[in-house]
Amino acid sequence: MKLSEQHIQDLYAFTRNHFVEHYDLQTELVDHLANDIESMWQEKPELEFETARDRAFKKFGVFGFMEAIEQKQKAMNKRYMSYLFKELIQWFKVPQILTTISLFCMYYLAFSSNHVSVFAVFFYLIISAWCIYKSVQLNRQFRRRKEISNKKWLLEEMIFKQAGGISFLFLSQFYNVFNITEEFVNNSYAVIGLTLIFTLLTLVNFISFKLIPDKAEELLNETYPEFSL
């Protein structure tokens, strides 16, 4: 005995009612529940659909789908970070490494000057303003995409919202940046350290807010074959 299309739609609604928001995870859970229900029907064909569904759901434990949601989030976060790392590595290869070296030299010259505090605040404010602008822009894009497809994919949400977490890390350094003094230039290790931090954060922010979102369709089609449908 096989599940009907109506049964499948009921299972999708069931997962949504149990706080599963993302369509990709809903699909995995629906497939799992459907297989379990059909196995029950092989032994007890007279079993009602709702009863079989509830029994299949109970196998997920007291917390229901929460563990499955956490596991999926960890898996997608790992995938996202692999994309980020892959893009970052490219900036240390020819020809992008020329841009990275130029960026490093610019920061180093600025932070090793007697106006280090002014330059630090200036660069910090410029990068922060760009991050905030891109965060708002990406959030709008994500909402429009969701309205068009009427579906919410976990990796898609990460691509368009994960960058906000990276920008928060940068913005959280407000106090440290604004308390850099002119004596800072006397410590060459501190200058190099600050230069490396600004260089890496500039690259990571650019990758997160620009490069990865621009490749969203490619990455989503690669992860979800059904996404293009």
Coordinates of N, CA and C in Angstrom, one line a residue:
M1 N 0.8 -1.2 0.0 CA 0.0 0.0 0.0 C 0.9 1.2 0.0
K2 N 0.6 2.2 -0.9 CA 1.4 3.4 -1.1 C 0.6 4.6 -0.6
L3 N 1.4 5.6 -0.2 CA 0.7 6.9 0.2 C 0.2 7.6 -1.0
S4 N -0.9 8.3 -0.9 CA -1.4 9.1 -2.0 C -0.8 10.5 -1.9
E5 N -1.0 11.3 -3.0 CA -0.5 12.6 -3.0 C -1.1 13.5 -1.9
Q6 N -2.4 13.2 -1.5 CA -3.0 13.9 -0.4 C -2.3 13.6 0.9
H7 N -1.9 12.3 1.1 CA -1.2 11.9 2.3 C 0.2 12.6 2.4
I8 N 0.9 12.7 1.2 CA 2.2 13.4 1.2 C 2.0 14.9 1.6
Q9 N 1.0 15.5 1.1 CA 0.7 16.9 1.4 C 0.4 17.1 2.9
D10 N -0.3 16.1 3.4 CA -0.6 16.1 4.8 C 0.6 16.0 5.7
L11 N 1.6 15.2 5.2 CA 2.9 15.1 5.9 C 3.7 16.4 5.9
Y12 N 3.6 17.0 4.7 CA 4.3 18.3 4.7 C 3.7 19.3 5.7
A13 N 2.4 19.4 5.7 CA 1.7 20.2 6.6 C 2.0 19.8 8.1
F14 N 2.1 18.5 8.3 CA 2.4 18.0 9.7 C 3.8 18.5 10.1
T15 N 4.8 18.5 9.2 CA 6.1 18.9 9.6 C 6.1 20.4 9.8
R16 N 5.4 21.2 9.0 CA 5.3 22.6 9.2 C 4.7 23.0 10.6
N17 N 3.7 22.2 10.9 CA 3.0 22.4 12.2 C 3.9 22.1 13.4
H18 N 4.9 21.3 13.1 CA 5.9 20.9 14.2 C 7.2 21.7 14.0
F19 N 7.0 22.9 13.6 CA 8.1 23.9 13.6 C 9.3 23.6 12.6
V20 N 9.0 22.9 11.6 CA 10.1 22.7 10.5 C 9.8 23.7 9.4
E21 N 10.6 24.7 9.3 CA 10.3 25.8 8.4 C 10.9 25.6 7.0
H22 N 12.0 24.9 6.9 CA 12.7 24.8 5.6 C 12.3 23.6 4.8
Y23 N 12.0 23.9 3.5 CA 11.4 22.9 2.6 C 12.4 21.7 2.4
D24 N 13.7 21.9 2.4 CA 14.6 20.8 2.2 C 14.5 19.8 3.3
L25 N 14.4 20.3 4.6 CA 14.3 19.4 5.7 C 12.9 18.8 5.8
Q26 N 11.9 19.6 5.4 CA 10.6 19.0 5.4 C 10.5 17.8 4.4
T27 N 11.2 17.9 3.3 CA 11.2 16.9 2.3 C 11.9 15.6 2.9
E28 N 13.0 15.8 3.5 CA 13.7 14.6 4.1 C 12.8 14.0 5.2
L29 N 12.1 14.8 6.0 CA 11.3 14.2 7.1 C 10.1 13.5 6.5
V30 N 9.5 14.1 5.5 CA 8.3 13.5 4.8 C 8.7 12.2 4.2
D31 N 9.8 12.1 3.6 CA 10.3 10.9 3.0 C 10.5 9.8 4.1
H32 N 11.1 10.2 5.2 CA 11.3 9.3 6.3 C 10.0 8.8 6.9
L33 N 9.1 9.7 7.1 CA 7.8 9.3 7.7 C 7.0 8.4 6.7
A34 N 7.0 8.8 5.4 CA 6.3 8.0 4.4 C 6.8 6.6 4.4
N35 N 8.1 6.4 4.4 CA 8.7 5.0 4.4 C 8.3 4.2 5.6
D36 N 8.3 4.9 6.7 CA 7.9 4.3 8.0 C 6.4 3.9 8.0
I37 N 5.6 4.8 7.5 CA 4.1 4.5 7.4 C 3.9 3.3 6.5
E38 N 4.5 3.3 5.3 CA 4.3 2.2 4.3 C 4.8 0.9 4.9
S39 N 5.8 0.9 5.7 CA 6.3 -0.3 6.4 C 5.3 -0.8 7.3
M40 N 4.6 0.1 8.1 CA 3.6 -0.3 9.0 C 2.4 -0.9 8.3
W41 N 2.1 -0.4 7.1 CA 0.9 -0.8 6.4 C 1.2 -2.2 5.8
Q42 N 2.4 -2.6 5.6 CA 2.7 -3.9 5.1 C 2.3 -5.0 6.1
E43 N 2.5 -4.6 7.4 CA 2.2 -5.5 8.5 C 0.7 -5.4 8.9
K44 N 0.2 -4.1 8.9 CA -1.2 -3.8 9.3 C -1.9 -2.9 8.3
P45 N -2.3 -3.5 7.2 CA -3.0 -2.7 6.2 C -4.2 -1.9 6.6
E46 N -4.8 -2.4 7.7 CA -6.0 -1.7 8.2 C -5.7 -0.5 9.1
L47 N -4.5 -0.2 9.3 CA -4.1 0.9 10.2 C -4.4 2.2 9.5
E48 N -5.1 3.1 10.3 CA -5.4 4.4 9.7 C -4.2 5.3 9.5
F49 N -4.2 6.2 8.5 CA -3.1 7.0 8.2 C -2.6 7.9 9.3
E50 N -3.6 8.5 10.0 CA -3.2 9.4 11.1 C -2.5 8.7 12.2
T51 N -3.0 7.4 12.5 CA -2.5 6.6 13.6 C -1.0 6.2 13.2
A52 N -0.8 5.8 12.0 CA 0.5 5.4 11.5 C 1.4 6.6 11.5
R53 N 0.9 7.7 11.1 CA 1.7 8.9 11.1 C 2.2 9.3 12.5
D54 N 1.3 9.3 13.5 CA 1.6 9.6 14.8 C 2.6 8.6 15.4
R55 N 2.5 7.4 15.1 CA 3.4 6.4 15.6 C 4.8 6.6 15.0
A56 N 4.9 6.9 13.7 CA 6.2 7.2 13.1 C 6.8 8.5 13.7
F57 N 6.0 9.4 14.0 CA 6.5 10.7 14.6 C 7.1 10.4 16.0
K58 N 6.4 9.5 16.8 CA 6.9 9.2 18.2 C 8.3 8.6 18.2
K59 N 8.7 8.0 17.1 CA 10.0 7.4 17.0 C 11.1 8.5 17.1
F60 N 10.7 9.8 16.8 CA 11.7 10.9 16.9 C 12.0 11.3 18.3
G61 N 11.3 10.7 19.3 CA 11.5 11.0 20.7 C 10.7 12.2 21.2
V62 N 11.0 12.5 22.4 CA 10.3 13.6 23.2 C 10.3 14.9 22.5
F63 N 11.5 15.3 21.9 CA 11.7 16.6 21.3 C 11.3 16.6 19.9
G64 N 10.7 15.6 19.4 CA 10.1 15.6 18.0 C 11.2 15.8 17.0
F65 N 11.0 16.8 16.1 CA 12.0 17.0 15.0 C 13.1 17.9 15.4
M66 N 13.2 18.3 16.6 CA 14.3 19.3 17.0 C 15.7 18.7 16.7
E67 N 15.9 17.5 17.0 CA 17.3 16.9 16.8 C 17.6 16.9 15.3
A68 N 16.6 16.5 14.5 CA 16.8 16.5 13.1 C 17.1 17.9 12.5
I69 N 16.4 18.9 13.1 CA 16.6 20.2 12.6 C 18.1 20.7 13.0
E70 N 18.5 20.4 14.2 CA 19.9 20.7 14.6 C 20.9 20.1 13.8
Q71 N 20.7 18.8 13.5 CA 21.7 18.1 12.6 C 21.8 18.7 11.2
K72 N 20.6 19.0 10.7 CA 20.6 19.6 9.4 C 21.2 21.0 9.3
Q73 N 21.0 21.8 10.4 CA 21.6 23.1 10.5 C 23.1 23.0 10.6
K74 N 23.6 22.0 11.3 CA 25.1 21.8 11.5 C 25.7 21.4 10.1
A75 N 25.0 20.5 9.4 CA 25.4 20.0 8.1 C 25.5 21.2 7.1
M76 N 24.4 22.0 7.1 CA 24.4 23.1 6.1 C 25.4 24.2 6.5
N77 N 25.6 24.4 7.8 CA 26.6 25.4 8.2 C 28.0 25.0 7.8
K78 N 28.2 23.7 8.0 CA 29.5 23.1 7.5 C 29.7 23.3 6.0
R79 N 28.7 23.1 5.3 CA 28.7 23.3 3.8 C 29.0 24.7 3.5
Y80 N 28.3 25.6 4.2 CA 28.5 27.1 3.9 C 29.9 27.5 4.2
M81 N 30.4 27.0 5.4 CA 31.8 27.4 5.7 C 32.8 26.8 4.7
S82 N 32.5 25.7 4.2 CA 33.4 25.1 3.1 C 33.4 26.0 1.9
Y83 N 32.2 26.6 1.5 CA 32.2 27.5 0.4 C 33.0 28.8 0.7
L84 N 32.8 29.3 2.0 CA 33.6 30.5 2.4 C 35.1 30.2 2.4
F85 N 35.5 29.1 2.9 CA 36.9 28.8 2.9 C 37.5 28.6 1.5
K86 N 36.7 28.0 0.7 CA 37.2 27.8 -0.7 C 37.4 29.1 -1.4
E87 N 36.4 30.0 -1.2 CA 36.6 31.3 -1.8 C 37.7 32.1 -1.3
L88 N 37.9 32.0 0.1 CA 39.0 32.7 0.7 C 40.4 32.3 0.2
I89 N 40.5 31.0 0.0 CA 41.8 30.4 -0.5 C 42.2 31.0 -1.8
Q90 N 41.2 31.3 -2.6 CA 41.4 31.9 -4.0 C 42.1 33.2 -3.9
W91 N 41.9 33.9 -2.8 CA 42.6 35.3 -2.6 C 44.0 35.2 -2.2
F92 N 44.5 34.0 -2.1 CA 45.9 33.8 -1.8 C 46.6 33.0 -2.9
K93 N 45.9 33.0 -4.1 CA 46.5 32.5 -5.3 C 46.5 33.5 -6.4
V94 N 47.3 33.3 -7.4 CA 47.4 34.2 -8.5 C 46.1 34.1 -9.3
P95 N 45.4 35.2 -9.8 CA 45.9 36.6 -9.7 C 45.4 37.4 -8.5
Q96 N 44.4 36.8 -7.7 CA 43.8 37.5 -6.6 C 44.8 37.9 -5.5
I97 N 45.9 37.1 -5.4 CA 46.8 37.4 -4.3 C 47.4 38.8 -4.5
L98 N 47.4 39.3 -5.7 CA 47.9 40.7 -5.9 C 47.0 41.7 -5.2
T99 N 45.7 41.5 -5.2 CA 44.8 42.3 -4.5 C 45.0 42.2 -3.0
T100 N 45.2 41.0 -2.6 CA 45.3 40.7 -1.1 C 46.6 41.4 -0.6
I101 N 47.7 41.3 -1.4 CA 48.9 42.0 -1.0 C 48.8 43.5 -0.9
S102 N 48.1 44.0 -1.9 CA 47.8 45.5 -2.0 C 47.0 45.9 -0.8
L103 N 46.0 45.1 -0.5 CA 45.1 45.5 0.7 C 46.0 45.4 2.0
F104 N 46.8 44.4 2.1 CA 47.6 44.3 3.3 C 48.6 45.5 3.4
C105 N 49.2 45.9 2.3 CA 50.2 47.0 2.3 C 49.5 48.3 2.7
M106 N 48.3 48.5 2.1 CA 47.5 49.7 2.4 C 47.2 49.8 3.9
Y107 N 46.7 48.7 4.5 CA 46.5 48.7 6.0 C 47.7 48.9 6.8
Y108 N 48.8 48.2 6.3 CA 50.1 48.3 7.1 C 50.6 49.7 7.1
L109 N 50.6 50.4 6.0 CA 51.1 51.8 5.9 C 50.3 52.7 6.8
A110 N 49.0 52.5 6.8 CA 48.1 53.3 7.5 C 48.2 53.1 9.0
F111 N 48.4 51.8 9.5 CA 48.4 51.5 10.9 C 49.9 51.7 11.5
S112 N 50.8 51.8 10.6 CA 52.2 52.1 11.1 C 52.5 53.6 11.1
S113 N 51.6 54.4 10.7 CA 51.8 55.8 10.7 C 51.4 56.4 12.1
N114 N 51.7 57.7 12.2 CA 51.4 58.4 13.5 C 49.9 58.7 13.6
H115 N 49.1 58.5 12.6 CA 47.7 58.7 12.6 C 46.9 57.4 12.6
V116 N 47.5 56.4 13.3 CA 46.9 55.0 13.3 C 45.5 55.1 13.8
S117 N 45.2 55.8 14.9 CA 43.9 55.9 15.5 C 42.9 56.4 14.5
V118 N 43.2 57.4 13.7 CA 42.3 58.0 12.7 C 42.0 57.0 11.6
F119 N 43.1 56.4 11.1 CA 42.9 55.4 10.0 C 42.1 54.2 10.5
A120 N 42.4 53.7 11.7 CA 41.6 52.6 12.2 C 40.1 52.8 12.3
V121 N 39.8 54.0 12.8 CA 38.4 54.4 12.9 C 37.8 54.6 11.5
F122 N 38.5 55.2 10.6 CA 38.0 55.5 9.3 C 37.7 54.2 8.5
F123 N 38.7 53.2 8.5 CA 38.5 52.0 7.9 C 37.3 51.2 8.5
Y124 N 37.3 51.2 9.8 CA 36.3 50.5 10.6 C 34.9 51.0 10.2
L125 N 34.7 52.3 10.2 CA 33.4 52.9 9.8 C 33.0 52.6 8.4
I126 N 34.0 52.7 7.5 CA 33.7 52.4 6.0 C 33.2 50.9 5.9
I127 N 33.9 50.0 6.5 CA 33.6 48.6 6.3 C 32.3 48.3 7.0
S128 N 32.1 48.9 8.2 CA 30.8 48.7 9.0 C 29.6 49.2 8.2
A129 N 29.7 50.4 7.6 CA 28.6 51.0 6.8 C 28.3 50.1 5.6
W130 N 29.3 49.5 5.0 CA 29.1 48.7 3.8 C 28.4 47.4 4.2
C131 N 28.9 46.8 5.4 CA 28.3 45.6 5.9 C 26.8 45.8 6.2
I132 N 26.5 46.9 6.9 CA 25.1 47.1 7.2 C 24.2 47.3 6.0
Y133 N 24.7 48.0 5.0 CA 24.0 48.3 3.8 C 23.8 46.9 3.1
K134 N 24.8 46.1 3.0 CA 24.6 44.8 2.3 C 23.7 43.9 3.1
S135 N 23.7 43.9 4.4 CA 22.9 43.1 5.2 C 21.4 43.4 4.9
V136 N 21.1 44.7 4.8 CA 19.7 45.1 4.5 C 19.3 44.7 3.1
Q137 N 20.2 44.8 2.2 CA 20.0 44.5 0.8 C 19.8 43.0 0.6
L138 N 20.6 42.2 1.3 CA 20.4 40.7 1.2 C 19.2 40.2 1.8
N139 N 18.8 40.8 2.9 CA 17.6 40.4 3.6 C 16.3 40.7 2.7
R140 N 16.4 41.8 2.0 CA 15.3 42.1 1.1 C 15.3 41.1 -0.1
Q141 N 16.4 40.8 -0.6 CA 16.5 39.8 -1.6 C 15.9 38.5 -1.2
F142 N 16.3 38.1 0.0 CA 15.8 36.8 0.6 C 14.3 36.8 0.7
R143 N 13.7 37.9 1.2 CA 12.3 37.9 1.3 C 11.6 37.9 0.0
R144 N 12.1 38.5 -1.0 CA 11.6 38.5 -2.4 C 11.6 37.1 -2.9
R145 N 12.8 36.4 -2.7 CA 12.9 35.1 -3.2 C 11.9 34.1 -2.6
K146 N 11.7 34.3 -1.3 CA 10.8 33.4 -0.6 C 9.3 33.7 -1.1
E147 N 9.0 35.0 -1.4 CA 7.7 35.3 -1.8 C 7.4 34.7 -3.2
I148 N 8.4 34.6 -4.1 CA 8.3 34.1 -5.4 C 8.2 32.6 -5.4
S149 N 9.0 31.9 -4.6 CA 9.0 30.4 -4.6 C 8.1 29.8 -3.6
N150 N 7.7 30.6 -2.6 CA 6.9 30.2 -1.5 C 7.5 29.0 -0.7
K151 N 8.8 28.9 -0.8 CA 9.5 27.9 -0.1 C 10.8 28.5 0.5
K152 N 11.2 27.9 1.6 CA 12.3 28.4 2.4 C 13.4 27.3 2.5
W153 N 14.5 27.5 1.9 CA 15.6 26.5 1.9 C 16.6 26.9 2.9
L154 N 17.1 25.9 3.7 CA 18.1 26.2 4.7 C 19.4 26.9 4.2
L155 N 20.0 26.3 3.2 CA 21.2 26.8 2.7 C 21.0 28.2 2.1
E156 N 19.8 28.4 1.4 CA 19.5 29.7 0.9 C 19.5 30.8 2.0
E157 N 18.8 30.4 3.1 CA 18.7 31.4 4.2 C 20.1 31.7 4.8
M158 N 21.0 30.7 4.8 CA 22.4 30.9 5.3 C 23.1 31.8 4.4
I159 N 23.0 31.6 3.1 CA 23.7 32.4 2.1 C 23.3 33.9 2.2
F160 N 22.0 34.2 2.5 CA 21.6 35.6 2.5 C 21.5 36.2 3.9
K161 N 21.7 35.3 4.9 CA 21.7 35.9 6.3 C 22.9 35.6 7.1
Q162 N 23.7 34.6 6.7 CA 24.9 34.2 7.5 C 25.9 35.3 7.6
A163 N 25.9 36.1 6.5 CA 26.9 37.2 6.5 C 26.7 38.2 7.6
G164 N 25.4 38.3 8.1 CA 25.1 39.2 9.2 C 25.8 38.8 10.4
G165 N 26.0 37.5 10.7 CA 26.8 37.0 11.8 C 28.2 37.4 11.8
I166 N 28.8 37.4 10.6 CA 30.2 37.8 10.4 C 30.4 39.3 10.6
S167 N 29.4 40.0 10.1 CA 29.5 41.5 10.3 C 29.4 41.9 11.7
F168 N 28.5 41.1 12.5 CA 28.4 41.3 13.9 C 29.7 41.2 14.6
L169 N 30.5 40.2 14.2 CA 31.8 39.9 14.8 C 32.7 41.1 14.6
F170 N 32.6 41.7 13.4 CA 33.4 42.9 13.1 C 32.9 44.1 13.9
L171 N 31.6 44.3 13.9 CA 31.0 45.4 14.6 C 31.2 45.4 16.1
S172 N 31.4 44.2 16.7 CA 31.6 44.0 18.1 C 32.9 44.5 18.6
Q173 N 33.8 44.8 17.6 CA 35.2 45.3 18.0 C 35.2 46.9 18.0
F174 N 34.0 47.5 18.1 CA 33.9 48.9 18.2 C 34.7 49.5 19.3
Y175 N 34.6 49.0 20.5 CA 35.4 49.5 21.6 C 36.9 49.5 21.4
N176 N 37.4 48.3 20.9 CA 38.8 48.1 20.7 C 39.4 49.1 19.7
V177 N 38.6 49.2 18.6 CA 39.1 50.1 17.5 C 39.2 51.5 17.9
F178 N 38.2 52.0 18.7 CA 38.1 53.4 19.0 C 39.1 53.7 20.2
N179 N 39.7 52.7 20.8 CA 40.6 52.9 21.9 C 42.1 52.7 21.5
I180 N 42.4 52.6 20.2 CA 43.7 52.5 19.7 C 44.4 53.9 19.8
T181 N 45.6 53.9 20.4 CA 46.3 55.2 20.6 C 47.5 55.3 19.6
E182 N 48.1 56.5 19.6 CA 49.2 56.7 18.7 C 50.4 55.9 19.1
E183 N 50.5 55.5 20.4 CA 51.6 54.6 20.9 C 51.6 53.2 20.2
F184 N 50.5 52.9 19.6 CA 50.3 51.6 19.0 C 51.4 51.3 18.0
V185 N 51.9 52.3 17.3 CA 52.9 52.1 16.2 C 54.2 51.7 16.7
N186 N 54.4 51.8 18.0 CA 55.7 51.4 18.6 C 55.9 49.9 18.8
N187 N 54.7 49.2 18.6 CA 54.7 47.8 18.7 C 54.5 47.2 17.3
S188 N 55.6 46.7 16.7 CA 55.5 46.2 15.3 C 54.6 45.0 15.2
Y189 N 54.6 44.1 16.3 CA 53.8 43.0 16.2 C 52.3 43.3 16.3
A190 N 52.0 44.3 17.0 CA 50.6 44.8 17.1 C 50.1 45.4 15.8
V191 N 51.0 46.1 15.1 CA 50.7 46.7 13.8 C 50.4 45.6 12.8
I192 N 51.3 44.6 12.7 CA 51.2 43.5 11.8 C 49.9 42.7 12.1
G193 N 49.6 42.5 13.4 CA 48.4 41.8 13.9 C 47.2 42.5 13.4
L194 N 47.1 43.8 13.7 CA 45.9 44.6 13.3 C 45.8 44.6 11.8
T195 N 46.9 44.6 11.1 CA 46.8 44.6 9.6 C 46.3 43.3 9.1
L196 N 46.7 42.2 9.7 CA 46.2 40.9 9.2 C 44.7 40.8 9.5
I197 N 44.3 41.2 10.7 CA 42.9 41.2 11.1 C 42.0 41.9 10.1
F198 N 42.4 43.2 9.8 CA 41.6 44.0 8.9 C 41.6 43.4 7.5
T199 N 42.8 42.9 7.1 CA 42.9 42.3 5.7 C 41.9 41.1 5.6
L200 N 42.0 40.2 6.6 CA 41.2 39.0 6.5 C 39.7 39.3 6.7
L201 N 39.4 40.2 7.6 CA 37.9 40.5 7.8 C 37.4 41.2 6.5
T202 N 38.2 42.0 5.9 CA 37.8 42.7 4.6 C 37.4 41.6 3.6
L203 N 38.3 40.7 3.4 CA 38.1 39.6 2.4 C 36.9 38.7 2.8
V204 N 36.8 38.3 4.1 CA 35.7 37.5 4.5 C 34.4 38.2 4.3
N205 N 34.3 39.5 4.7 CA 33.1 40.3 4.5 C 32.7 40.4 3.0
F206 N 33.7 40.6 2.2 CA 33.4 40.7 0.7 C 32.9 39.4 0.2
I207 N 33.5 38.3 0.6 CA 33.1 37.0 0.1 C 31.7 36.7 0.6
S208 N 31.4 37.0 1.9 CA 30.1 36.7 2.5 C 29.0 37.5 1.9
F209 N 29.2 38.8 1.7 CA 28.2 39.7 1.3 C 28.1 39.9 -0.2
K210 N 29.1 39.5 -0.9 CA 29.1 39.7 -2.4 C 29.2 38.4 -3.2
L211 N 30.4 37.8 -3.0 CA 30.7 36.6 -3.9 C 29.7 35.4 -3.7
I212 N 29.5 35.0 -2.5 CA 28.7 33.8 -2.3 C 27.2 34.1 -2.6
P213 N 26.6 35.3 -2.3 CA 25.3 35.6 -2.7 C 25.1 35.6 -4.2
D214 N 26.2 36.1 -4.9 CA 26.1 36.2 -6.4 C 26.1 34.8 -7.0
K215 N 26.6 33.8 -6.2 CA 26.7 32.4 -6.7 C 25.6 31.6 -6.1
A216 N 24.6 32.2 -5.5 CA 23.5 31.5 -4.8 C 22.8 30.5 -5.7
E217 N 22.4 30.8 -6.9 CA 21.7 29.9 -7.8 C 22.6 28.6 -8.1
E218 N 23.8 28.9 -8.3 CA 24.8 27.7 -8.6 C 24.9 26.8 -7.4
L219 N 25.1 27.4 -6.3 CA 25.3 26.6 -5.0 C 24.0 25.9 -4.6
L220 N 22.9 26.5 -4.8 CA 21.6 25.9 -4.4 C 21.3 24.7 -5.4
N221 N 21.5 24.9 -6.7 CA 21.3 23.9 -7.7 C 22.2 22.7 -7.4
E222 N 23.4 23.0 -7.0 CA 24.4 21.9 -6.7 C 23.9 21.1 -5.5
T223 N 23.4 21.8 -4.5 CA 23.0 21.2 -3.2 C 21.6 20.5 -3.3
Y224 N 20.7 21.2 -4.0 CA 19.3 20.7 -4.1 C 19.0 20.5 -5.6
P225 N 19.1 19.3 -6.2 CA 18.8 19.1 -7.6 C 17.3 19.5 -7.9
E226 N 16.4 19.4 -6.9 CA 15.0 19.8 -7.2 C 14.8 21.3 -7.1
F227 N 15.9 22.1 -6.7 CA 15.7 23.5 -6.5 C 15.4 24.2 -7.9
S228 N 16.0 23.8 -8.9 CA 15.8 24.4 -10.3 C 14.4 24.1 -10.8
L229 N 13.7 23.1 -10.2 CA 12.3 22.8 -10.6 C 11.3 23.7 -10.0

